[in-house]
């Protein structure tokens, strides 16, 4: 079991260049719990043993059974540009699938006073093998430097339910990852440079005109005005230009705040994020929920958020107006667009060469739908597929043709190992 763990860690290591491991508990020494204590989840007997910390549920009489880390003194500081992740390698052979990680207040073990996150650990048969879970743990603003005083891992089952069975922890690690904020991907967000690069589009076609109007503070605002009686099933859009990040980004959500005014309080308004890969192919179109202005001819401030599940290289921001309740000459004006997202910073992936041999490698087709072909004069000994979070999601058999049909649409890294010890990291896009 430990040999498998070491191989997996070495495979992921090149992708963790912007990570900092604060604590890494591997339970390699029998009887050394490395500071972890029981709180309803029994750790009795020689524990850990054979490389795992083993917790045993006590049934329905014990609610929220948990284990707790050592108390960190000094506190583990968390910089303002960092996020906390807890890596758990475990075999969950208990009766509970819903677990929680808590970030205690300093000097307290009251779960409700700290911050916490729920996550799912599927139930497996005893001795069937470990699974890896990487869970983002919320910052605790009550602690100095947003730091970590003590963490707990517990089953989310109270008295009357509890859990039975055992859970083996092969590793628990506390990791900090650097994140980046992007907030400049909407060009001319306040329309102070005129209308460009904003433009009109729509379905079934353009049924509106774009112009500059006055905002509430006599500055500029952008405006859509219907110039015909619109098709009720259609939409009109005020599109910004496509923004190129010149890298792959992977936010979990995008937030936007803006001011809006319309003469028609029944118009439905959304924001559309169109995501592109590096080759300008559309990855997905993502609409926020829709809102209506609260009153006609009055400026109001709106905030919208959209969960994003795709990695991407380019984005287009668009205001979208549904034409269902629109009339000829209706207008809607926008101003002070502030769109932002954060994502985990990952290292630039390249080719690592060992020895004096130089390897030339190419992959095709790219984008790919079913079979990815790897061309190289050097013999290939292993291929591994990673997502953009650096997680190993597949280790195909050796060979030059890789079946990727089961992968979700997105951007991946093929990590190619050659018989001379060199490693190449090649990015590809799954259609």
GROMACS .gro file of C-alpha atoms in nm:
model
  431
    1UNK     CA    1   0.000   0.000   0.000
    2UNK     CA    2   0.275   0.246   0.090
    3UNK     CA    3   0.463   0.173  -0.232
    4UNK     CA    4   0.155   0.262  -0.435
    5UNK     CA    5   0.120   0.587  -0.239
    6UNK     CA    6   0.481   0.688  -0.310
    7UNK     CA    7   0.444   0.629  -0.682
    8UNK     CA    8   0.129   0.838  -0.697
    9UNK     CA    9   0.293   1.122  -0.508
   10UNK     CA   10   0.590   1.128  -0.743
   11UNK     CA   11   0.352   1.134  -1.038
   12UNK     CA   12   0.169   1.441  -0.909
   13UNK     CA   13   0.472   1.626  -0.771
   14UNK     CA   14   0.559   1.824  -1.088
   15UNK     CA   15   0.213   1.984  -1.080
   16UNK     CA   16   0.231   2.117  -0.724
   17UNK     CA   17   0.484   2.393  -0.781
   18UNK     CA   18   0.257   2.662  -0.634
   19UNK     CA   19   0.156   2.453  -0.333
   20UNK     CA   20   0.296   2.455   0.017
   21UNK     CA   21   0.242   2.152   0.238
   22UNK     CA   22   0.209   2.273   0.596
   23UNK     CA   23   0.149   1.934   0.754
   24UNK     CA   24   0.172   1.583   0.609
   25UNK     CA   25   0.064   1.293   0.830
   26UNK     CA   26   0.151   0.955   0.679
   27UNK     CA   27   0.113   0.726   0.984
   28UNK     CA   28   0.413   0.515   0.887
   29UNK     CA   29   0.519   0.434   1.243
   30UNK     CA   30   0.305   0.183   1.430
   31UNK     CA   31   0.159   0.332   1.747
   32UNK     CA   32   0.245   0.693   1.653
   33UNK     CA   33  -0.079   0.883   1.589
   34UNK     CA   34   0.126   1.194   1.501
   35UNK     CA   35  -0.080   1.412   1.733
   36UNK     CA   36  -0.427   1.298   1.621
   37UNK     CA   37  -0.677   1.219   1.898
   38UNK     CA   38  -1.015   1.049   1.910
   39UNK     CA   39  -1.340   1.239   1.968
   40UNK     CA   40  -1.610   0.977   1.925
   41UNK     CA   41  -1.429   0.790   1.647
   42UNK     CA   42  -1.235   0.526   1.836
   43UNK     CA   43  -0.860   0.500   1.780
   44UNK     CA   44  -0.808   0.214   2.025
   45UNK     CA   45  -0.548  -0.061   2.003
   46UNK     CA   46  -0.211  -0.034   1.831
   47UNK     CA   47  -0.285   0.262   1.612
   48UNK     CA   48  -0.174   0.341   1.353
   49UNK     CA   49  -0.082  -0.002   1.224
   50UNK     CA   50   0.055  -0.120   0.888
   51UNK     CA   51   0.070   0.242   0.770
   52UNK     CA   52  -0.288   0.350   0.845
   53UNK     CA   53  -0.464   0.535   1.124
   54UNK     CA   54  -0.778   0.328   1.185
   55UNK     CA   55  -1.097   0.485   1.324
   56UNK     CA   56  -1.392   0.277   1.438
   57UNK     CA   57  -1.751   0.401   1.460
   58UNK     CA   58  -1.937   0.349   1.788
   59UNK     CA   59  -2.289   0.313   1.650
   60UNK     CA   60  -2.597   0.525   1.707
   61UNK     CA   61  -2.512   0.626   2.064
   62UNK     CA   62  -2.221   0.848   1.957
   63UNK     CA   63  -2.304   1.147   1.740
   64UNK     CA   64  -2.067   1.323   1.499
   65UNK     CA   65  -1.772   1.086   1.564
   66UNK     CA   66  -1.447   1.258   1.478
   67UNK     CA   67  -1.071   1.276   1.505
   68UNK     CA   68  -0.879   1.594   1.583
   69UNK     CA   69  -0.533   1.708   1.483
   70UNK     CA   70  -0.272   1.837   1.720
   71UNK     CA   71  -0.310   2.199   1.831
   72UNK     CA   72  -0.077   2.413   1.621
   73UNK     CA   73   0.137   2.650   1.823
   74UNK     CA   74   0.231   2.881   1.673
   75UNK     CA   75  -0.077   2.896   1.456
   76UNK     CA   76  -0.033   2.793   1.090
   77UNK     CA   77  -0.053   3.128   0.912
   78UNK     CA   78  -0.242   3.159   0.581
   79UNK     CA   79  -0.142   3.445   0.348
   80UNK     CA   80  -0.413   3.653   0.182
   81UNK     CA   81  -0.340   3.500  -0.160
   82UNK     CA   82  -0.364   3.141  -0.037
   83UNK     CA   83  -0.644   2.886  -0.005
   84UNK     CA   84  -0.645   2.589   0.231
   85UNK     CA   85  -0.685   2.235   0.101
   86UNK     CA   86  -0.696   1.916   0.302
   87UNK     CA   87  -0.582   1.601   0.125
   88UNK     CA   88  -0.725   1.280   0.265
   89UNK     CA   89  -0.620   0.936   0.143
   90UNK     CA   90  -0.863   0.694   0.304
   91UNK     CA   91  -1.065   0.373   0.282
   92UNK     CA   92  -1.415   0.444   0.412
   93UNK     CA   93  -1.567   0.112   0.520
   94UNK     CA   94  -1.810   0.278   0.764
   95UNK     CA   95  -2.186   0.326   0.721
   96UNK     CA   96  -2.153   0.700   0.653
   97UNK     CA   97  -2.082   0.882   0.328
   98UNK     CA   98  -2.114   1.248   0.438
   99UNK     CA   99  -1.811   1.382   0.623
  100UNK     CA  100  -1.697   1.724   0.736
  101UNK     CA  101  -1.368   1.903   0.793
  102UNK     CA  102  -1.367   2.175   1.057
  103UNK     CA  103  -1.128   2.466   1.105
  104UNK     CA  104  -1.153   2.542   1.478
  105UNK     CA  105  -1.131   2.884   1.641
  106UNK     CA  106  -0.813   2.926   1.843
  107UNK     CA  107  -0.859   2.774   2.188
  108UNK     CA  108  -1.194   2.616   2.104
  109UNK     CA  109  -1.319   2.277   1.987
  110UNK     CA  110  -1.675   2.399   1.926
  111UNK     CA  111  -1.744   2.286   1.571
  112UNK     CA  112  -2.016   2.545   1.514
  113UNK     CA  113  -1.791   2.838   1.604
  114UNK     CA  114  -1.528   2.764   1.341
  115UNK     CA  115  -1.556   2.720   0.965
  116UNK     CA  116  -1.628   2.388   0.798
  117UNK     CA  117  -1.700   2.212   0.472
  118UNK     CA  118  -1.897   1.897   0.384
  119UNK     CA  119  -1.768   1.638   0.141
  120UNK     CA  120  -1.860   1.287   0.028
  121UNK     CA  121  -1.652   0.975   0.091
  122UNK     CA  122  -1.816   0.679  -0.085
  123UNK     CA  123  -1.850   0.361   0.118
  124UNK     CA  124  -1.626   0.074   0.006
  125UNK     CA  125  -1.563  -0.280   0.123
  126UNK     CA  126  -1.293  -0.335   0.389
  127UNK     CA  127  -0.942  -0.380   0.244
  128UNK     CA  128  -1.058  -0.276  -0.104
  129UNK     CA  129  -0.807   0.009  -0.136
  130UNK     CA  130  -0.760   0.379  -0.074
  131UNK     CA  131  -0.920   0.679  -0.246
  132UNK     CA  132  -0.785   1.034  -0.252
  133UNK     CA  133  -0.998   1.340  -0.166
  134UNK     CA  134  -0.878   1.700  -0.204
  135UNK     CA  135  -1.114   1.932  -0.016
  136UNK     CA  136  -1.099   2.312   0.007
  137UNK     CA  137  -1.132   2.420   0.370
  138UNK     CA  138  -1.274   2.770   0.429
  139UNK     CA  139  -1.049   3.032   0.584
  140UNK     CA  140  -1.129   3.103   0.950
  141UNK     CA  141  -1.133   3.484   0.980
  142UNK     CA  142  -1.159   3.463   1.360
  143UNK     CA  143  -0.803   3.331   1.380
  144UNK     CA  144  -0.494   3.550   1.363
  145UNK     CA  145  -0.352   3.573   1.011
  146UNK     CA  146  -0.654   3.367   0.893
  147UNK     CA  147  -0.451   3.081   1.036
  148UNK     CA  148  -0.517   2.722   1.134
  149UNK     CA  149  -0.520   2.639   1.505
  150UNK     CA  150  -0.656   2.284   1.483
  151UNK     CA  151  -0.862   2.082   1.236
  152UNK     CA  152  -1.108   1.801   1.280
  153UNK     CA  153  -1.251   1.535   1.049
  154UNK     CA  154  -1.593   1.403   1.146
  155UNK     CA  155  -1.887   1.201   1.016
  156UNK     CA  156  -2.202   1.413   0.975
  157UNK     CA  157  -2.431   1.185   1.172
  158UNK     CA  158  -2.572   1.281   1.511
  159UNK     CA  159  -2.685   1.076   1.809
  160UNK     CA  160  -2.948   0.825   1.700
  161UNK     CA  161  -2.767   0.759   1.373
  162UNK     CA  162  -2.391   0.767   1.423
  163UNK     CA  163  -2.176   0.533   1.218
  164UNK     CA  164  -2.043   0.179   1.241
  165UNK     CA  165  -1.750   0.013   1.068
  166UNK     CA  166  -1.395   0.136   1.016
  167UNK     CA  167  -1.218   0.407   0.823
  168UNK     CA  168  -0.847   0.385   0.745
  169UNK     CA  169  -0.652   0.705   0.694
  170UNK     CA  170  -0.339   0.648   0.485
  171UNK     CA  171  -0.249   1.018   0.471
  172UNK     CA  172  -0.386   1.352   0.588
  173UNK     CA  173  -0.214   1.664   0.457
  174UNK     CA  174  -0.281   2.036   0.500
  175UNK     CA  175  -0.183   2.220   0.182
  176UNK     CA  176  -0.184   2.588   0.087
  177UNK     CA  177  -0.238   2.674  -0.278
  178UNK     CA  178  -0.179   3.017  -0.429
  179UNK     CA  179  -0.474   3.170  -0.611
  180UNK     CA  180  -0.491   3.442  -0.876
  181UNK     CA  181  -0.764   3.705  -0.918
  182UNK     CA  182  -0.871   3.807  -1.269
  183UNK     CA  183  -1.080   4.125  -1.301
  184UNK     CA  184  -0.971   4.284  -1.631
  185UNK     CA  185  -1.138   4.055  -1.885
  186UNK     CA  186  -1.419   4.303  -1.964
  187UNK     CA  187  -1.275   4.576  -2.187
  188UNK     CA  188  -1.410   4.931  -2.145
  189UNK     CA  189  -1.641   4.818  -1.862
  190UNK     CA  190  -1.770   5.169  -1.786
  191UNK     CA  191  -1.815   5.280  -2.150
  192UNK     CA  192  -1.598   5.584  -2.084
  193UNK     CA  193  -1.406   5.514  -2.406
  194UNK     CA  194  -1.726   5.510  -2.609
  195UNK     CA  195  -1.906   5.201  -2.735
  196UNK     CA  196  -1.609   5.005  -2.873
  197UNK     CA  197  -1.544   4.710  -2.836
  198UNK     CA  198  -1.906   4.641  -2.739
  199UNK     CA  199  -2.135   4.524  -3.020
  200UNK     CA  200  -2.487   4.390  -3.075
  201UNK     CA  201  -2.588   4.036  -3.163
  202UNK     CA  202  -2.902   3.833  -3.113
  203UNK     CA  203  -3.135   3.554  -3.209
  204UNK     CA  204  -3.298   3.525  -3.454
  205UNK     CA  205  -3.090   3.831  -3.551
  206UNK     CA  206  -3.011   4.180  -3.436
  207UNK     CA  207  -3.335   4.354  -3.342
  208UNK     CA  208  -3.176   4.634  -3.145
  209UNK     CA  209  -2.920   4.914  -3.173
  210UNK     CA  210  -2.631   4.988  -2.939
  211UNK     CA  211  -2.550   5.344  -2.835
  212UNK     CA  212  -2.396   5.556  -2.561
  213UNK     CA  213  -2.629   5.724  -2.312
  214UNK     CA  214  -2.587   5.912  -1.985
  215UNK     CA  215  -2.548   5.728  -1.658
  216UNK     CA  216  -2.684   5.844  -1.320
  217UNK     CA  217  -2.368   6.047  -1.257
  218UNK     CA  218  -2.363   6.204  -1.607
  219UNK     CA  219  -2.086   5.967  -1.718
  220UNK     CA  220  -2.127   5.725  -2.009
  221UNK     CA  221  -2.337   5.409  -2.012
  222UNK     CA  222  -2.402   5.154  -2.285
  223UNK     CA  223  -2.757   5.108  -2.411
  224UNK     CA  224  -2.954   4.857  -2.618
  225UNK     CA  225  -3.270   4.989  -2.786
  226UNK     CA  226  -3.518   4.764  -2.967
  227UNK     CA  227  -3.571   4.895  -3.322
  228UNK     CA  228  -3.853   4.658  -3.424
  229UNK     CA  229  -4.127   4.461  -3.254
  230UNK     CA  230  -3.905   4.176  -3.136
  231UNK     CA  231  -3.937   3.802  -3.182
  232UNK     CA  232  -4.069   3.697  -2.842
  233UNK     CA  233  -3.863   3.377  -2.831
  234UNK     CA  234  -3.538   3.557  -2.910
  235UNK     CA  235  -3.260   3.733  -2.719
  236UNK     CA  236  -3.058   4.049  -2.772
  237UNK     CA  237  -2.697   4.071  -2.656
  238UNK     CA  238  -2.448   4.346  -2.589
  239UNK     CA  239  -2.120   4.162  -2.645
  240UNK     CA  240  -1.776   4.254  -2.522
  241UNK     CA  241  -1.469   4.136  -2.713
  242UNK     CA  242  -1.309   3.796  -2.657
  243UNK     CA  243  -1.039   3.822  -2.389
  244UNK     CA  244  -0.732   3.596  -2.409
  245UNK     CA  245  -0.564   3.505  -2.078
  246UNK     CA  246  -0.272   3.344  -2.270
  247UNK     CA  247  -0.297   3.050  -2.030
  248UNK     CA  248  -0.554   2.804  -1.903
  249UNK     CA  249  -0.763   2.921  -1.608
  250UNK     CA  250  -1.001   2.714  -1.398
  251UNK     CA  251  -1.228   2.923  -1.172
  252UNK     CA  252  -1.512   2.763  -0.979
  253UNK     CA  253  -1.738   3.063  -1.033
  254UNK     CA  254  -1.753   3.411  -1.187
  255UNK     CA  255  -1.906   3.709  -1.003
  256UNK     CA  256  -2.027   4.032  -1.160
  257UNK     CA  257  -2.170   4.356  -1.027
  258UNK     CA  258  -2.321   4.625  -1.253
  259UNK     CA  259  -2.574   4.908  -1.276
  260UNK     CA  260  -2.882   4.875  -1.499
  261UNK     CA  261  -3.182   5.082  -1.602
  262UNK     CA  262  -3.477   5.016  -1.837
  263UNK     CA  263  -3.809   5.173  -1.927
  264UNK     CA  264  -3.966   4.823  -1.915
  265UNK     CA  265  -3.966   4.659  -1.570
  266UNK     CA  266  -4.072   4.325  -1.721
  267UNK     CA  267  -3.751   4.263  -1.916
  268UNK     CA  268  -3.545   3.962  -1.809
  269UNK     CA  269  -3.170   4.032  -1.792
  270UNK     CA  270  -2.882   3.783  -1.770
  271UNK     CA  271  -2.507   3.771  -1.816
  272UNK     CA  272  -2.362   3.519  -2.063
  273UNK     CA  273  -2.005   3.389  -2.036
  274UNK     CA  274  -1.884   3.217  -2.352
  275UNK     CA  275  -1.571   3.012  -2.284
  276UNK     CA  276  -1.312   2.922  -2.549
  277UNK     CA  277  -1.006   2.701  -2.569
  278UNK     CA  278  -0.669   2.823  -2.694
  279UNK     CA  279  -0.772   2.741  -3.053
  280UNK     CA  280  -1.091   2.957  -3.039
  281UNK     CA  281  -1.327   2.659  -3.019
  282UNK     CA  282  -1.626   2.721  -2.791
  283UNK     CA  283  -1.605   2.506  -2.479
  284UNK     CA  284  -1.935   2.612  -2.321
  285UNK     CA  285  -2.191   2.891  -2.289
  286UNK     CA  286  -2.283   2.983  -1.932
  287UNK     CA  287  -2.588   3.194  -1.843
  288UNK     CA  288  -2.641   3.341  -1.501
  289UNK     CA  289  -2.987   3.347  -1.351
  290UNK     CA  290  -3.215   3.622  -1.481
  291UNK     CA  291  -3.333   3.933  -1.297
  292UNK     CA  292  -3.583   4.212  -1.367
  293UNK     CA  293  -3.535   4.579  -1.287
  294UNK     CA  294  -3.735   4.672  -0.978
  295UNK     CA  295  -3.881   4.989  -1.129
  296UNK     CA  296  -3.890   5.156  -1.469
  297UNK     CA  297  -3.644   5.435  -1.552
  298UNK     CA  298  -3.449   5.398  -1.226
  299UNK     CA  299  -3.086   5.291  -1.198
  300UNK     CA  300  -3.030   4.990  -0.976
  301UNK     CA  301  -2.729   4.784  -0.875
  302UNK     CA  302  -2.721   4.411  -0.949
  303UNK     CA  303  -2.487   4.126  -0.844
  304UNK     CA  304  -2.491   3.788  -1.018
  305UNK     CA  305  -2.280   3.475  -0.974
  306UNK     CA  306  -2.232   3.177  -1.204
  307UNK     CA  307  -2.076   2.841  -1.118
  308UNK     CA  308  -1.817   2.738  -1.380
  309UNK     CA  309  -1.716   2.375  -1.435
  310UNK     CA  310  -1.484   2.410  -1.737
  311UNK     CA  311  -1.123   2.518  -1.770
  312UNK     CA  312  -1.067   2.771  -2.050
  313UNK     CA  313  -0.817   3.003  -2.218
  314UNK     CA  314  -1.045   3.280  -2.348
  315UNK     CA  315  -1.377   3.436  -2.249
  316UNK     CA  316  -1.643   3.668  -2.390
  317UNK     CA  317  -1.867   3.866  -2.153
  318UNK     CA  318  -2.216   3.953  -2.281
  319UNK     CA  319  -2.522   4.123  -2.140
  320UNK     CA  320  -2.825   3.920  -2.249
  321UNK     CA  321  -3.182   4.053  -2.267
  322UNK     CA  322  -3.470   3.814  -2.323
  323UNK     CA  323  -3.719   3.949  -2.574
  324UNK     CA  324  -4.023   3.772  -2.424
  325UNK     CA  325  -4.176   4.090  -2.278
  326UNK     CA  326  -3.999   4.346  -2.497
  327UNK     CA  327  -4.160   4.607  -2.722
  328UNK     CA  328  -4.036   4.827  -3.003
  329UNK     CA  329  -3.837   5.125  -2.866
  330UNK     CA  330  -3.777   4.961  -2.527
  331UNK     CA  331  -3.430   5.038  -2.397
  332UNK     CA  332  -3.199   4.891  -2.137
  333UNK     CA  333  -2.877   5.061  -2.022
  334UNK     CA  334  -2.571   4.915  -1.845
  335UNK     CA  335  -2.281   5.074  -1.659
  336UNK     CA  336  -1.997   5.006  -1.413
  337UNK     CA  337  -1.937   4.643  -1.506
  338UNK     CA  338  -1.714   4.473  -1.248
  339UNK     CA  339  -1.660   4.103  -1.326
  340UNK     CA  340  -1.410   3.891  -1.133
  341UNK     CA  341  -1.302   3.538  -1.055
  342UNK     CA  342  -1.021   3.356  -0.878
  343UNK     CA  343  -0.845   3.032  -0.963
  344UNK     CA  344  -0.567   2.818  -0.826
  345UNK     CA  345  -0.229   2.903  -0.975
  346UNK     CA  346  -0.060   2.608  -1.140
  347UNK     CA  347   0.296   2.590  -1.278
  348UNK     CA  348   0.379   2.610  -1.645
  349UNK     CA  349   0.416   2.256  -1.772
  350UNK     CA  350   0.703   2.173  -2.003
  351UNK     CA  351   0.946   1.893  -2.084
  352UNK     CA  352   1.172   1.743  -1.819
  353UNK     CA  353   1.474   1.567  -1.969
  354UNK     CA  354   1.708   1.338  -1.782
  355UNK     CA  355   2.038   1.223  -1.933
  356UNK     CA  356   2.171   1.339  -2.267
  357UNK     CA  357   1.888   1.221  -2.489
  358UNK     CA  358   1.657   1.471  -2.652
  359UNK     CA  359   1.301   1.359  -2.729
  360UNK     CA  360   1.074   1.505  -2.995
  361UNK     CA  361   0.708   1.430  -2.931
  362UNK     CA  362   0.380   1.537  -3.089
  363UNK     CA  363   0.019   1.449  -3.017
  364UNK     CA  364  -0.275   1.456  -3.258
  365UNK     CA  365  -0.553   1.525  -3.332
  366UNK     CA  366  -0.584   1.819  -3.097
  367UNK     CA  367  -0.865   1.882  -3.009
  368UNK     CA  368  -0.950   1.511  -2.988
  369UNK     CA  369  -1.275   1.323  -2.944
  370UNK     CA  370  -1.189   0.953  -2.927
  371UNK     CA  371  -0.829   0.845  -2.992
  372UNK     CA  372  -0.520   1.052  -2.911
  373UNK     CA  373  -0.208   0.948  -3.104
  374UNK     CA  374   0.141   1.013  -2.965
  375UNK     CA  375   0.426   1.036  -3.216
  376UNK     CA  376   0.785   1.001  -3.096
  377UNK     CA  377   1.107   0.839  -3.213
  378UNK     CA  378   1.173   0.735  -2.852
  379UNK     CA  379   1.000   0.432  -2.698
  380UNK     CA  380   0.715   0.527  -2.465
  381UNK     CA  381   0.696   0.338  -2.137
  382UNK     CA  382   0.403   0.510  -1.968
  383UNK     CA  383   0.127   0.767  -2.030
  384UNK     CA  384  -0.069   0.940  -1.754
  385UNK     CA  385  -0.359   1.184  -1.795
  386UNK     CA  386  -0.396   1.478  -1.555
  387UNK     CA  387  -0.664   1.744  -1.526
  388UNK     CA  388  -0.576   2.110  -1.483
  389UNK     CA  389  -0.577   2.076  -1.104
  390UNK     CA  390  -0.284   1.838  -1.127
  391UNK     CA  391  -0.492   1.533  -1.038
  392UNK     CA  392  -0.411   1.201  -1.205
  393UNK     CA  393  -0.741   1.086  -1.352
  394UNK     CA  394  -0.623   0.804  -1.579
  395UNK     CA  395  -0.318   0.588  -1.648
  396UNK     CA  396  -0.378   0.430  -1.988
  397UNK     CA  397  -0.191   0.122  -2.103
  398UNK     CA  398   0.144   0.162  -2.271
  399UNK     CA  399   0.135   0.248  -2.637
  400UNK     CA  400   0.106   0.531  -2.885
  401UNK     CA  401  -0.275   0.541  -2.919
  402UNK     CA  402  -0.477   0.647  -2.617
  403UNK     CA  403  -0.856   0.613  -2.588
  404UNK     CA  404  -0.987   0.937  -2.435
  405UNK     CA  405  -1.353   0.897  -2.531
  406UNK     CA  406  -1.461   0.864  -2.166
  407UNK     CA  407  -1.307   1.197  -2.061
  408UNK     CA  408  -1.532   1.497  -2.005
  409UNK     CA  409  -1.495   1.794  -2.237
  410UNK     CA  410  -1.204   2.009  -2.120
  411UNK     CA  411  -0.829   2.061  -2.114
  412UNK     CA  412  -0.588   1.790  -1.998
  413UNK     CA  413  -0.218   1.710  -1.972
  414UNK     CA  414  -0.069   1.390  -2.115
  415UNK     CA  415   0.238   1.307  -1.908
  416UNK     CA  416   0.456   1.086  -2.131
  417UNK     CA  417   0.746   0.886  -1.988
  418UNK     CA  418   1.015   0.751  -2.223
  419UNK     CA  419   1.247   0.455  -2.181
  420UNK     CA  420   1.547   0.688  -2.136
  421UNK     CA  421   1.385   0.845  -1.828
  422UNK     CA  422   1.273   1.169  -1.991
  423UNK     CA  423   0.923   1.303  -1.931
  424UNK     CA  424   0.713   1.522  -2.163
  425UNK     CA  425   0.398   1.709  -2.058
  426UNK     CA  426   0.169   1.775  -2.356
  427UNK     CA  427  -0.158   1.968  -2.330
  428UNK     CA  428  -0.461   1.851  -2.528
  429UNK     CA  429  -0.827   1.942  -2.552
  430UNK     CA  430  -1.103   1.681  -2.528
  431UNK     CA  431  -1.403   1.773  -2.742
   0.00000   0.00000   0.00000
